PDB file of C-alpha atoms in Angstrom:
ATOM      1  CA  MET A   1      -0.072  -0.094   0.067  1.00  0.00           C
ATOM      2  CA  GLY A   2       1.224   3.410  -1.002  1.00  0.00           C
ATOM      3  CA  ARG A   3       1.485   6.579   1.182  1.00  0.00           C
ATOM      4  CA  ARG A   4      -1.368   9.053   1.234  1.00  0.00           C
ATOM      5  CA  VAL A   5       0.079  12.363   0.151  1.00  0.00           C
ATOM      6  CA  LEU A   6      -0.893  15.783   0.146  1.00  0.00           C
ATOM      7  CA  VAL A   7       0.969  18.314  -2.347  1.00  0.00           C
ATOM      8  CA  THR A   8       0.051  22.045  -2.574  1.00  0.00           C
ATOM      9  CA  GLY A   9       0.914  24.348  -5.324  1.00  0.00           C
ATOM     10  CA  ALA A  10       0.339  21.212  -7.708  1.00  0.00           C
ATOM     11  CA  SER A  11      -1.285  22.935 -10.877  1.00  0.00           C
ATOM     12  CA  SER A  12       1.822  23.279 -12.712  1.00  0.00           C
ATOM     13  CA  GLY A  13       5.792  23.205 -12.370  1.00  0.00           C
ATOM     14  CA  ILE A  14       7.526  21.373  -9.601  1.00  0.00           C
ATOM     15  CA  GLY A  15       4.119  20.463  -7.517  1.00  0.00           C
ATOM     16  CA  ALA A  16       2.531  18.995 -10.776  1.00  0.00           C
ATOM     17  CA  ALA A  17       5.694  16.944 -11.677  1.00  0.00           C
ATOM     18  CA  VAL A  18       6.071  15.684  -8.047  1.00  0.00           C
ATOM     19  CA  ALA A  19       2.272  14.573  -8.179  1.00  0.00           C
ATOM     20  CA  ALA A  20       2.729  12.688 -11.276  1.00  0.00           C
ATOM     21  CA  ARG A  21       5.785  10.884  -9.980  1.00  0.00           C
ATOM     22  CA  LEU A  22       4.169   9.727  -6.792  1.00  0.00           C
ATOM     23  CA  THR A  23       1.217   8.793  -8.355  1.00  0.00           C
ATOM     24  CA  ASP A  24       3.257   6.570 -10.801  1.00  0.00           C
ATOM     25  CA  ALA A  25       4.738   5.030  -7.936  1.00  0.00           C
ATOM     26  CA  GLY A  26       1.634   4.107  -6.401  1.00  0.00           C
ATOM     27  CA  ASP A  27       1.007   6.810  -3.886  1.00  0.00           C
ATOM     28  CA  THR A  28      -2.423   7.898  -3.046  1.00  0.00           C
ATOM     29  CA  VAL A  29      -1.979  11.731  -3.941  1.00  0.00           C
ATOM     30  CA  ALA A  30      -4.173  14.666  -3.349  1.00  0.00           C
ATOM     31  CA  ILE A  31      -3.191  18.105  -4.819  1.00  0.00           C
ATOM     32  CA  CYS A  32      -4.596  21.528  -4.492  1.00  0.00           C
ATOM     33  CA  ALA A  33      -4.192  24.859  -6.187  1.00  0.00           C
ATOM     34  CA  ARG A  34      -6.191  27.809  -7.368  1.00  0.00           C
ATOM     35  CA  ARG A  35      -6.585  26.907 -10.767  1.00  0.00           C
ATOM     36  CA  ALA A  36      -9.131  24.092 -11.278  1.00  0.00           C
ATOM     37  CA  ASP A  37      -8.612  23.667 -15.127  1.00  0.00           C
ATOM     38  CA  ARG A  38      -4.832  22.952 -14.676  1.00  0.00           C
ATOM     39  CA  LEU A  39      -5.495  20.743 -11.554  1.00  0.00           C
ATOM     40  CA  ALA A  40      -7.742  18.539 -14.083  1.00  0.00           C
ATOM     41  CA  GLU A  41      -4.672  17.709 -16.037  1.00  0.00           C
ATOM     42  CA  VAL A  42      -2.431  16.610 -13.204  1.00  0.00           C
ATOM     43  CA  PRO A  43      -2.315  12.922 -12.351  1.00  0.00           C
ATOM     44  CA  ALA A  44      -3.667  12.623  -8.734  1.00  0.00           C
ATOM     45  CA  GLN A  45      -6.463  10.835  -7.045  1.00  0.00           C
ATOM     46  CA  LEU A  46      -8.106  13.744  -5.300  1.00  0.00           C
ATOM     47  CA  ARG A  47      -8.030  17.450  -6.523  1.00  0.00           C
ATOM     48  CA  TYR A  48      -8.930  20.410  -4.348  1.00  0.00           C
ATOM     49  CA  THR A  49      -9.439  24.077  -5.613  1.00  0.00           C
ATOM     50  CA  VAL A  50      -7.656  26.087  -2.863  1.00  0.00           C
ATOM     51  CA  ASP A  51      -6.052  29.232  -2.404  1.00  0.00           C
ATOM     52  CA  VAL A  52      -3.521  28.381   0.446  1.00  0.00           C
ATOM     53  CA  GLY A  53      -2.942  32.163   0.886  1.00  0.00           C
ATOM     54  CA  ASP A  54      -6.516  32.347   2.257  1.00  0.00           C
ATOM     55  CA  LEU A  55      -5.289  31.026   5.833  1.00  0.00           C
ATOM     56  CA  ALA A  56      -8.847  30.970   7.514  1.00  0.00           C
ATOM     57  CA  SER A  57      -9.991  28.206   5.057  1.00  0.00           C
ATOM     58  CA  LEU A  58      -6.986  25.891   5.533  1.00  0.00           C
ATOM     59  CA  LEU A  59      -7.941  24.186   8.814  1.00  0.00           C
ATOM     60  CA  GLU A  60     -11.339  23.198   7.145  1.00  0.00           C
ATOM     61  CA  PHE A  61      -9.438  21.992   4.203  1.00  0.00           C
ATOM     62  CA  ALA A  62      -6.807  19.901   6.133  1.00  0.00           C
ATOM     63  CA  ALA A  63      -9.827  18.396   7.839  1.00  0.00           C
ATOM     64  CA  GLN A  64     -11.390  17.572   4.558  1.00  0.00           C
ATOM     65  CA  VAL A  65      -8.148  16.098   3.060  1.00  0.00           C
ATOM     66  CA  GLN A  66      -7.758  13.976   6.239  1.00  0.00           C
ATOM     67  CA  HIS A  67     -11.307  12.674   6.072  1.00  0.00           C
ATOM     68  CA  ASP A  68     -11.003  11.789   2.264  1.00  0.00           C
ATOM     69  CA  LEU A  69      -7.581  10.086   2.283  1.00  0.00           C
ATOM     70  CA  GLY A  70      -8.025   8.419   5.829  1.00  0.00           C
ATOM     71  CA  GLY A  71      -4.816  10.306   6.965  1.00  0.00           C
ATOM     72  CA  VAL A  72      -1.814  12.166   5.355  1.00  0.00           C
ATOM     73  CA  ASP A  73       1.403  10.320   5.479  1.00  0.00           C
ATOM     74  CA  LEU A  74       3.470  12.799   3.396  1.00  0.00           C
ATOM     75  CA  LEU A  75       2.858  16.310   3.253  1.00  0.00           C
ATOM     76  CA  ILE A  76       4.760  18.281   0.774  1.00  0.00           C
ATOM     77  CA  ASN A  77       4.393  22.200   1.112  1.00  0.00           C
ATOM     78  CA  ASN A  78       5.428  23.151  -2.244  1.00  0.00           C
ATOM     79  CA  ALA A  79       3.014  26.262  -2.848  1.00  0.00           C
ATOM     80  CA  GLY A  80       4.836  29.447  -3.948  1.00  0.00           C
ATOM     81  CA  ALA A  81       4.545  32.831  -5.198  1.00  0.00           C
ATOM     82  CA  ALA A  82       6.768  35.551  -5.818  1.00  0.00           C
ATOM     83  CA  ARG A  83       6.678  39.631  -5.970  1.00  0.00           C
ATOM     84  CA  ARG A  84       9.657  40.514  -8.151  1.00  0.00           C
ATOM     85  CA  ARG A  85      10.147  44.143  -7.176  1.00  0.00           C
ATOM     86  CA  PRO A  86      12.708  46.133  -5.016  1.00  0.00           C
ATOM     87  CA  MET A  87      11.792  45.981  -1.355  1.00  0.00           C
ATOM     88  CA  GLN A  88      11.044  49.830  -1.353  1.00  0.00           C
ATOM     89  CA  ARG A  89       8.401  49.470  -3.859  1.00  0.00           C
ATOM     90  CA  ILE A  90       6.399  46.176  -2.377  1.00  0.00           C
ATOM     91  CA  THR A  91       3.352  47.348  -0.518  1.00  0.00           C
ATOM     92  CA  LEU A  92       2.834  46.035   2.859  1.00  0.00           C
ATOM     93  CA  ASP A  93      -0.359  44.160   1.534  1.00  0.00           C
ATOM     94  CA  GLU A  94       1.718  42.382  -1.097  1.00  0.00           C
ATOM     95  CA  PHE A  95       4.274  41.490   1.493  1.00  0.00           C
ATOM     96  CA  HIS A  96       1.695  39.879   3.659  1.00  0.00           C
ATOM     97  CA  GLU A  97       0.130  38.117   0.565  1.00  0.00           C
ATOM     98  CA  THR A  98       3.533  36.843  -0.220  1.00  0.00           C
ATOM     99  CA  MET A  99       4.232  35.633   3.420  1.00  0.00           C
ATOM    100  CA  ASN A 100       1.016  33.908   3.588  1.00  0.00           C
ATOM    101  CA  VAL A 101       1.600  31.731   0.546  1.00  0.00           C
ATOM    102  CA  ASN A 102       5.162  30.738   0.955  1.00  0.00           C
ATOM    103  CA  PHE A 103       5.220  30.519   4.656  1.00  0.00           C
ATOM    104  CA  TRP A 104       2.053  30.660   6.681  1.00  0.00           C
ATOM    105  CA  SER A 105       0.297  28.294   4.586  1.00  0.00           C
ATOM    106  CA  ALA A 106       2.779  25.547   5.276  1.00  0.00           C
ATOM    107  CA  VAL A 107       2.796  26.449   9.272  1.00  0.00           C
ATOM    108  CA  HIS A 108      -0.984  26.342   9.156  1.00  0.00           C
ATOM    109  CA  LEU A 109      -1.303  22.865   7.395  1.00  0.00           C
ATOM    110  CA  THR A 110       1.449  21.507   9.099  1.00  0.00           C
ATOM    111  CA  HIS A 111      -0.034  22.288  12.297  1.00  0.00           C
ATOM    112  CA  ALA A 112      -3.408  20.941  11.197  1.00  0.00           C
ATOM    113  CA  LEU A 113      -2.030  17.741  10.007  1.00  0.00           C
ATOM    114  CA  LEU A 114       0.831  17.109  12.576  1.00  0.00           C
ATOM    115  CA  PRO A 115      -1.382  15.927  15.396  1.00  0.00           C
ATOM    116  CA  ALA A 116      -2.586  12.749  13.638  1.00  0.00           C
ATOM    117  CA  MET A 117       0.925  12.098  12.513  1.00  0.00           C
ATOM    118  CA  LEU A 118       2.126  12.245  16.256  1.00  0.00           C
ATOM    119  CA  GLU A 119      -0.624  10.002  17.025  1.00  0.00           C
ATOM    120  CA  ARG A 120       0.338   7.109  14.496  1.00  0.00           C
ATOM    121  CA  ASP A 121       4.015   7.979  15.360  1.00  0.00           C
ATOM    122  CA  SER A 122       4.600   8.342  11.719  1.00  0.00           C
ATOM    123  CA  GLY A 123       4.599  10.760   8.759  1.00  0.00           C
ATOM    124  CA  THR A 124       7.054  12.976   6.849  1.00  0.00           C
ATOM    125  CA  ILE A 125       6.734  17.150   6.155  1.00  0.00           C
ATOM    126  CA  VAL A 126       8.867  18.291   3.299  1.00  0.00           C
ATOM    127  CA  ASN A 127       8.830  22.095   2.914  1.00  0.00           C
ATOM    128  CA  VAL A 128       9.889  23.383  -0.462  1.00  0.00           C
ATOM    129  CA  SER A 129      12.113  26.536  -0.209  1.00  0.00           C
ATOM    130  CA  SER A 130      14.157  28.429  -2.502  1.00  0.00           C
ATOM    131  CA  MET A 131      17.835  28.535  -3.489  1.00  0.00           C
ATOM    132  CA  GLY A 132      17.426  32.355  -3.166  1.00  0.00           C
ATOM    133  CA  THR A 133      17.629  31.823   0.626  1.00  0.00           C
ATOM    134  CA  ARG A 134      21.133  30.144   0.307  1.00  0.00           C
ATOM    135  CA  THR A 135      22.701  32.535  -2.068  1.00  0.00           C
ATOM    136  CA  LEU A 136      21.391  36.189  -2.556  1.00  0.00           C
ATOM    137  CA  ALA A 137      18.285  37.235  -4.673  1.00  0.00           C
ATOM    138  CA  GLY A 138      17.699  41.113  -4.877  1.00  0.00           C
ATOM    139  CA  ARG A 139      14.414  42.349  -5.832  1.00  0.00           C
ATOM    140  CA  THR A 140      12.698  39.232  -4.645  1.00  0.00           C
ATOM    141  CA  GLY A 141      13.090  40.147  -0.972  1.00  0.00           C
ATOM    142  CA  ALA A 142       9.390  39.411   0.173  1.00  0.00           C
ATOM    143  CA  TYR A 143       9.561  35.989  -1.650  1.00  0.00           C
ATOM    144  CA  THR A 144      13.075  34.953  -0.069  1.00  0.00           C
ATOM    145  CA  ALA A 145      12.208  36.613   3.209  1.00  0.00           C
ATOM    146  CA  ALA A 146       9.141  34.203   3.457  1.00  0.00           C
ATOM    147  CA  LYS A 147      11.226  31.206   2.315  1.00  0.00           C
ATOM    148  CA  GLY A 148      13.860  32.119   4.728  1.00  0.00           C
ATOM    149  CA  ALA A 149      11.371  31.921   7.585  1.00  0.00           C
ATOM    150  CA  LEU A 150      10.108  28.563   6.077  1.00  0.00           C
ATOM    151  CA  ASN A 151      13.932  27.411   6.466  1.00  0.00           C
ATOM    152  CA  HIS A 152      14.056  28.300  10.105  1.00  0.00           C
ATOM    153  CA  TYR A 153      10.796  26.954  10.916  1.00  0.00           C
ATOM    154  CA  THR A 154      11.662  23.628   9.172  1.00  0.00           C
ATOM    155  CA  GLU A 155      14.958  23.347  11.219  1.00  0.00           C
ATOM    156  CA  ALA A 156      13.075  23.823  14.682  1.00  0.00           C
ATOM    157  CA  LEU A 157      10.282  21.627  13.669  1.00  0.00           C
ATOM    158  CA  HIS A 158      12.951  18.927  12.752  1.00  0.00           C
ATOM    159  CA  LEU A 159      14.607  19.169  16.230  1.00  0.00           C
ATOM    160  CA  ASP A 160      11.481  19.302  18.144  1.00  0.00           C
ATOM    161  CA  LEU A 161      10.228  16.029  16.321  1.00  0.00           C
ATOM    162  CA  VAL A 162      13.598  14.174  16.723  1.00  0.00           C
ATOM    163  CA  ASP A 163      12.284  11.735  19.590  1.00  0.00           C
ATOM    164  CA  THR A 164       9.391  10.773  17.267  1.00  0.00           C
ATOM    165  CA  ASN A 165       9.073   8.886  13.842  1.00  0.00           C
ATOM    166  CA  VAL A 166       7.638  12.036  12.219  1.00  0.00           C
ATOM    167  CA  HIS A 167      10.194  13.978  10.389  1.00  0.00           C
ATOM    168  CA  ALA A 168      10.454  17.556   8.851  1.00  0.00           C
ATOM    169  CA  LYS A 169      12.609  18.131   5.788  1.00  0.00           C
ATOM    170  CA  LEU A 170      13.729  20.937   3.813  1.00  0.00           C
ATOM    171  CA  PHE A 171      14.274  20.786  -0.118  1.00  0.00           C
ATOM    172  CA  ILE A 172      16.187  23.528  -2.137  1.00  0.00           C
ATOM    173  CA  PRO A 173      15.455  23.827  -5.567  1.00  0.00           C
ATOM    174  CA  GLY A 174      16.914  26.499  -7.833  1.00  0.00           C
ATOM    175  CA  SER A 175      16.251  28.070 -11.125  1.00  0.00           C
ATOM    176  CA  THR A 176      13.715  25.852 -12.642  1.00  0.00           C
ATOM    177  CA  ALA A 177      12.365  25.908 -16.301  1.00  0.00           C
ATOM    178  CA  THR A 178       8.501  26.566 -15.103  1.00  0.00           C
ATOM    179  CA  GLU A 179       6.109  29.492 -15.451  1.00  0.00           C
ATOM    180  CA  PHE A 180       7.146  30.396 -12.034  1.00  0.00           C
ATOM    181  CA  SER A 181      10.246  32.104 -13.579  1.00  0.00           C
ATOM    182  CA  THR A 182       8.390  33.928 -16.450  1.00  0.00           C
ATOM    183  CA  PRO A 183       7.333  37.790 -16.521  1.00  0.00           C
ATOM    184  CA  LYS A 184       4.079  38.218 -14.787  1.00  0.00           C
ATOM    185  CA  GLU A 185       1.584  41.107 -14.316  1.00  0.00           C
ATOM    186  CA  GLY A 186       2.832  43.237 -11.219  1.00  0.00           C
ATOM    187  CA  ASN A 187       6.544  42.245 -11.432  1.00  0.00           C
ATOM    188  CA  ASP A 188       9.153  44.677 -12.439  1.00  0.00           C
ATOM    189  CA  THR A 189      11.761  42.094 -13.287  1.00  0.00           C
ATOM    190  CA  PRO A 190      12.245  38.533 -14.438  1.00  0.00           C
ATOM    191  CA  PHE A 191      13.347  36.088 -11.815  1.00  0.00           C
ATOM    192  CA  PRO A 192      16.960  36.174 -11.523  1.00  0.00           C
ATOM    193  CA  GLN A 193      18.538  33.155 -12.814  1.00  0.00           C
ATOM    194  CA  ASP A 194      21.791  31.976 -14.265  1.00  0.00           C
ATOM    195  CA  PRO A 195      20.993  30.184 -17.698  1.00  0.00           C
ATOM    196  CA  LYS A 196      23.783  27.722 -16.970  1.00  0.00           C
ATOM    197  CA  MET A 197      21.996  26.522 -13.721  1.00  0.00           C
ATOM    198  CA  VAL A 198      18.393  26.403 -14.753  1.00  0.00           C
ATOM    199  CA  MET A 199      16.941  22.669 -14.332  1.00  0.00           C
ATOM    200  CA  ALA A 200      14.303  20.925 -16.238  1.00  0.00           C
ATOM    201  CA  VAL A 201      11.333  20.597 -14.035  1.00  0.00           C
ATOM    202  CA  ASP A 202      11.228  16.667 -14.230  1.00  0.00           C
ATOM    203  CA  ASP A 203      14.832  16.521 -12.845  1.00  0.00           C
ATOM    204  CA  VAL A 204      13.876  18.750  -9.783  1.00  0.00           C
ATOM    205  CA  ALA A 205      10.885  16.653  -9.283  1.00  0.00           C
ATOM    206  CA  ARG A 206      13.130  13.189  -9.453  1.00  0.00           C
ATOM    207  CA  ALA A 207      15.429  14.924  -6.767  1.00  0.00           C
ATOM    208  CA  LEU A 208      12.720  15.868  -4.529  1.00  0.00           C
ATOM    209  CA  VAL A 209      10.836  12.630  -4.479  1.00  0.00           C
ATOM    210  CA  SER A 210      14.278  10.675  -4.056  1.00  0.00           C
ATOM    211  CA  PHE A 211      15.039  12.969  -1.217  1.00  0.00           C
ATOM    212  CA  VAL A 212      11.794  12.302   0.759  1.00  0.00           C
ATOM    213  CA  ASP A 213      13.087   8.514   1.384  1.00  0.00           C
ATOM    214  CA  THR A 214      16.652   9.573   2.451  1.00  0.00           C
ATOM    215  CA  ASP A 215      17.741  10.342   6.282  1.00  0.00           C
ATOM    216  CA  GLU A 216      19.079  13.905   5.192  1.00  0.00           C
ATOM    217  CA  PHE A 217      17.249  16.978   6.643  1.00  0.00           C
ATOM    218  CA  GLU A 218      18.296  19.090   3.777  1.00  0.00           C
ATOM    219  CA  GLY A 219      17.900  18.288   0.026  1.00  0.00           C
ATOM    220  CA  PHE A 220      19.238  20.244  -2.942  1.00  0.00           C
ATOM    221  CA  ALA A 221      18.055  19.818  -6.580  1.00  0.00           C
ATOM    222  CA  ASN A 222      21.581  20.241  -7.645  1.00  0.00           C
ATOM    223  CA  PRO A 223      24.649  19.140  -5.532  1.00  0.00           C
ATOM    224  CA  ALA A 224      26.317  22.363  -6.846  1.00  0.00           C
ATOM    225  CA  PHE A 225      24.031  24.192  -4.696  1.00  0.00           C
ATOM    226  CA  LYS A 226      25.887  23.089  -1.568  1.00  0.00           C
ATOM    227  CA  THR A 227      29.009  24.790  -2.930  1.00  0.00           C
ATOM    228  CA  GLN A 228      27.037  28.019  -3.484  1.00  0.00           C
ATOM    229  CA  THR A 229      25.979  27.856  -0.115  1.00  0.00           C
ATOM    230  CA  ALA A 230      29.263  27.396   1.554  1.00  0.00           C
ATOM    231  CA  GLN A 231      30.577  30.363  -0.383  1.00  0.00           C
ATOM    232  CA  LYS A 232      28.034  32.682   0.816  1.00  0.00           C
ATOM    233  CA  TYR A 233      28.716  31.699   4.385  1.00  0.00           C
ATOM    234  CA  ALA A 234      32.427  31.687   4.131  1.00  0.00           C
ATOM    235  CA  ASP A 235      32.867  35.405   4.323  1.00  0.00           C
ATOM    236  CA  HIS A 236      29.198  36.657   4.322  1.00  0.00           C
ATOM    237  CA  SER A 237      30.124  40.426   3.971  1.00  0.00           C
ATOM    238  CA  ALA A 238      32.315  39.862   0.943  1.00  0.00           C
ATOM    239  CA  TYR A 239      29.608  37.811  -0.622  1.00  0.00           C
ATOM    240  CA  ILE A 240      26.919  40.575  -0.480  1.00  0.00           C
ATOM    241  CA  ALA A 241      29.418  42.973  -1.510  1.00  0.00           C
ATOM    242  CA  LYS A 242      30.137  40.982  -4.616  1.00  0.00           C
ATOM    243  CA  SER A 243      26.392  40.669  -5.168  1.00  0.00           C
ATOM    244  CA  ALA A 244      25.535  44.244  -4.786  1.00  0.00           C
ATOM    245  CA  ASP A 245      28.090  44.777  -7.629  1.00  0.00           C
ATOM    246  CA  MET A 246      26.390  42.424  -9.754  1.00  0.00           C
ATOM    247  CA  TYR A 247      23.010  43.912  -9.205  1.00  0.00           C
ATOM    248  CA  ARG A 248      24.300  47.638  -9.859  1.00  0.00           C
ATOM    249  CA  ARG A 249      25.226  46.405 -13.351  1.00  0.00           C
ATOM    250  CA  ARG A 250      21.815  45.214 -14.094  1.00  0.00           C
TER     251      ARG A 250
END
């Protein structure tokens, strides 16, 4: 019998590719996103049209998923949305919206589903972050701030669950060839990315699905990302100064 899985942000991109892989592997997969028409195209057993940024609705949604699946063994908090604009030009409302989708939705769903996992003493929570939190990504400050909060939340949750068989894990994708990185209304700049480092969505999904079953806390879509992370923290001030020079030239 396969796992009972919930994947958020699964109407396209990484979430859709992960859902397809897990479905093919024999898991019972529930997916959610705002776009019902796109959800219908993704292989899964259950589909829910949900805006995870609407935090007030998530407790009821989580209860419905638990009822329909009979429980959730694997939660993949993948939903993400970015405002690509300098920090001084983002409104507070936009900042709150970005935090809700990228951070608070994961917290709300985790806290709704965690008690049943603890009661069974079994379960895995994978929070999908961003390589922007491991390097630097100017003009995406609201997004990387939200994902940075998700990183620290996941670290704390992992430690707090250390004496249980419930596991919290962090997955770090980088630039991925999905619509997430394309220009959108309300964004001043395209998502910053090095063309040489852009990964195919199926490769990222394969890395994530493989990572779920490892004992590692943190997984990277590309092993080279570990080196980039080390470079940042070897001399943080120098790294920021170098990055600032790059942004001045853009």
